[in-house]
Structure formats: structure tokens, C-alpha cells
């Protein structure tokens, strides 16, 4: 099974950005440990601060991956275009957030993407990514 993790804006700064919210680990370190732990899954990772690049990657992913774990970061709350891309592609997308967006500012409570995601995992720190990948492994029927 091939899963692509897409991270949106500012998530390249994980480890140094607001560590009280997002933790102290870099995504590269986390990704290495996740791939080691979930050896049966072939994981890839893409990060961009640019909306169009995230959309291009989602389009490309439909040809090469079984599913996408998407943390669109701030674009979650603003981007109709990314939501449309998630709706347009024929592979399942699980929306992920590190922080519990429902417990933060009001503008973080709405997701344009969630209606088109096969599920949403939010608030479990970096572990949210692992739970999302596991949803593909353990609930394959959910993503048919
Ligand atoms: C990450 C961000 O950068 C924020 O803009 C979102 C999300 C929450 C997260 O928790 O992973 O509001």
C-alpha cells in the first residue's frame, strides 16, 4: 500500500514553530520513525507553502498512491480550491491536524476539506499522522 502524506504551509517549521502547540519534533525525524514502525506501508512525504503546488500534488497522487493523508494547515480553513481537488480525485484522503483545531480560535473550527475527506483525525499531536495511515491499513472498506 502506498500512502502520500501532504503537509501544507508552515509545517516545514515543525520542531521550532510554536512548540507548545505543535511539539518539538521535526517532521523529517517523525517521518523516519513512522516509516520504520509501519514497514508494511510505503510512505512518501510532500510539503509546500503554496496552494497550487498542493493541488498539483493531489492530482498527481491519484495516479501513484492508494491514499493521501492531508494536513492542509491554514488552507484547511480557507481553500475551496484544495477542497475541490480532494473531491475531484478518485483516491481517499484523510484530513489530519496535529492540534485540536476545535479547541482553538473560531476560524480554525471550519474545514472546507472535511466534507470530502474519508475521515478527520485531529488533536493527537504528531501521532495524528500515524492514526491516519493506520486507518488505511485497518479500515480498507472505509476507503473503497
Ligand atoms: C496546522 C496549522 O498550521 C494551522 O493553520 C491549523 C494545523 C492547524 C494542525 O494542527 O496541524 O489551523
PDB file of C-alpha atoms in Angstrom, residues 59-137:
ATOM      1  CA  UNK A  59      -3.806  15.446  -8.855  1.00  0.00           C
ATOM      2  CA  UNK A  60      -0.526  13.579  -9.307  1.00  0.00           C
ATOM      3  CA  UNK A  61      -1.188  11.401  -6.262  1.00  0.00           C
ATOM      4  CA  UNK A  62      -4.308   9.896  -7.835  1.00  0.00           C
ATOM      5  CA  UNK A  63      -2.075   8.159 -10.389  1.00  0.00           C
ATOM      6  CA  UNK A  64       0.538   6.795  -7.977  1.00  0.00           C
ATOM      7  CA  UNK A  65      -0.901   6.307  -4.478  1.00  0.00           C
ATOM      8  CA  UNK A  66      -3.652   4.353  -2.739  1.00  0.00           C
ATOM      9  CA  UNK A  67      -4.476   7.250  -0.464  1.00  0.00           C
ATOM     10  CA  UNK A  68      -3.409  10.617   0.913  1.00  0.00           C
ATOM     11  CA  UNK A  69      -3.001  11.895   4.468  1.00  0.00           C
ATOM     12  CA  UNK A  70      -3.526  15.636   4.159  1.00  0.00           C
ATOM     13  CA  UNK A  71      -2.675  18.321   6.677  1.00  0.00           C
ATOM     14  CA  UNK A  72      -3.525  21.392   4.625  1.00  0.00           C
ATOM     15  CA  UNK A  73      -2.712  23.515   7.707  1.00  0.00           C
ATOM     16  CA  UNK A  74      -4.168  27.036   7.374  1.00  0.00           C
ATOM     17  CA  UNK A  75      -5.518  26.220   3.884  1.00  0.00           C
ATOM     18  CA  UNK A  76      -7.941  23.853   5.606  1.00  0.00           C
ATOM     19  CA  UNK A  77      -9.880  26.890   6.746  1.00  0.00           C
ATOM     20  CA  UNK A  78      -9.610  28.964   3.565  1.00  0.00           C
ATOM     21  CA  UNK A  79      -9.168  26.887   0.428  1.00  0.00           C
ATOM     22  CA  UNK A  80     -12.145  25.964  -1.710  1.00  0.00           C
ATOM     23  CA  UNK A  81      -9.606  25.038  -4.397  1.00  0.00           C
ATOM     24  CA  UNK A  82      -7.905  22.357  -2.280  1.00  0.00           C
ATOM     25  CA  UNK A  83     -11.308  21.073  -1.182  1.00  0.00           C
ATOM     26  CA  UNK A  84     -12.333  20.799  -4.853  1.00  0.00           C
ATOM     27  CA  UNK A  85      -9.129  18.890  -5.613  1.00  0.00           C
ATOM     28  CA  UNK A  86      -9.836  16.431  -2.801  1.00  0.00           C
ATOM     29  CA  UNK A  87     -13.333  15.990  -4.212  1.00  0.00           C
ATOM     30  CA  UNK A  88     -12.015  15.609  -7.758  1.00  0.00           C
ATOM     31  CA  UNK A  89      -9.527  12.803  -7.215  1.00  0.00           C
ATOM     32  CA  UNK A  90     -10.578   9.188  -7.030  1.00  0.00           C
ATOM     33  CA  UNK A  91      -8.407   8.132  -4.096  1.00  0.00           C
ATOM     34  CA  UNK A  92      -9.321   8.526  -0.422  1.00  0.00           C
ATOM     35  CA  UNK A  93      -7.968  11.458   1.566  1.00  0.00           C
ATOM     36  CA  UNK A  94      -7.815  11.534   5.366  1.00  0.00           C
ATOM     37  CA  UNK A  95      -7.628  15.027   6.865  1.00  0.00           C
ATOM     38  CA  UNK A  96      -5.199  15.397   9.741  1.00  0.00           C
ATOM     39  CA  UNK A  97      -4.324  18.061  12.269  1.00  0.00           C
ATOM     40  CA  UNK A  98      -1.669  17.995  14.952  1.00  0.00           C
ATOM     41  CA  UNK A  99      -3.543  20.323  17.284  1.00  0.00           C
ATOM     42  CA  UNK A 100      -7.173  20.093  18.326  1.00  0.00           C
ATOM     43  CA  UNK A 101      -8.477  22.751  15.979  1.00  0.00           C
ATOM     44  CA  UNK A 102     -11.877  22.703  17.713  1.00  0.00           C
ATOM     45  CA  UNK A 103     -10.262  23.930  20.920  1.00  0.00           C
ATOM     46  CA  UNK A 104      -8.513  26.876  19.271  1.00  0.00           C
ATOM     47  CA  UNK A 105      -9.595  30.102  17.551  1.00  0.00           C
ATOM     48  CA  UNK A 106     -13.019  30.114  15.896  1.00  0.00           C
ATOM     49  CA  UNK A 107     -11.563  30.439  12.399  1.00  0.00           C
ATOM     50  CA  UNK A 108      -9.872  27.052  12.838  1.00  0.00           C
ATOM     51  CA  UNK A 109     -13.167  25.302  13.561  1.00  0.00           C
ATOM     52  CA  UNK A 110     -14.312  25.214   9.951  1.00  0.00           C
ATOM     53  CA  UNK A 111     -12.761  22.909   7.378  1.00  0.00           C
ATOM     54  CA  UNK A 112     -13.528  23.227   3.666  1.00  0.00           C
ATOM     55  CA  UNK A 113     -11.873  19.839   3.157  1.00  0.00           C
ATOM     56  CA  UNK A 114     -13.623  17.692   5.774  1.00  0.00           C
ATOM     57  CA  UNK A 115     -16.845  17.094   3.760  1.00  0.00           C
ATOM     58  CA  UNK A 116     -14.796  15.404   1.026  1.00  0.00           C
ATOM     59  CA  UNK A 117     -12.366  13.530   3.296  1.00  0.00           C
ATOM     60  CA  UNK A 118     -12.998   9.924   4.209  1.00  0.00           C
ATOM     61  CA  UNK A 119     -12.300  10.918   7.816  1.00  0.00           C
ATOM     62  CA  UNK A 120     -10.678  13.533  10.023  1.00  0.00           C
ATOM     63  CA  UNK A 121      -8.112  12.969  12.782  1.00  0.00           C
ATOM     64  CA  UNK A 122      -7.259  15.961  14.894  1.00  0.00           C
ATOM     65  CA  UNK A 123      -5.599  16.768  18.178  1.00  0.00           C
ATOM     66  CA  UNK A 124      -3.274  13.839  18.797  1.00  0.00           C
ATOM     67  CA  UNK A 125      -0.009  15.635  18.109  1.00  0.00           C
ATOM     68  CA  UNK A 126       2.248  14.025  15.527  1.00  0.00           C
ATOM     69  CA  UNK A 127       0.538  10.726  16.333  1.00  0.00           C
ATOM     70  CA  UNK A 128      -2.411  12.028  14.268  1.00  0.00           C
ATOM     71  CA  UNK A 129      -0.425  11.099  11.132  1.00  0.00           C
ATOM     72  CA  UNK A 130       0.120   7.531  12.330  1.00  0.00           C
ATOM     73  CA  UNK A 131      -3.566   7.125  13.184  1.00  0.00           C
ATOM     74  CA  UNK A 132      -4.472   8.389   9.720  1.00  0.00           C
ATOM     75  CA  UNK A 133      -2.116   5.952   7.980  1.00  0.00           C
ATOM     76  CA  UNK A 134      -3.461   3.137  10.162  1.00  0.00           C
ATOM     77  CA  UNK A 135      -6.992   3.993   9.054  1.00  0.00           C
ATOM     78  CA  UNK A 136      -5.966   2.932   5.540  1.00  0.00           C
ATOM     79  CA  UNK A 137      -4.456  -0.319   6.816  1.00  0.00           C
TER      80      UNK A 137
END
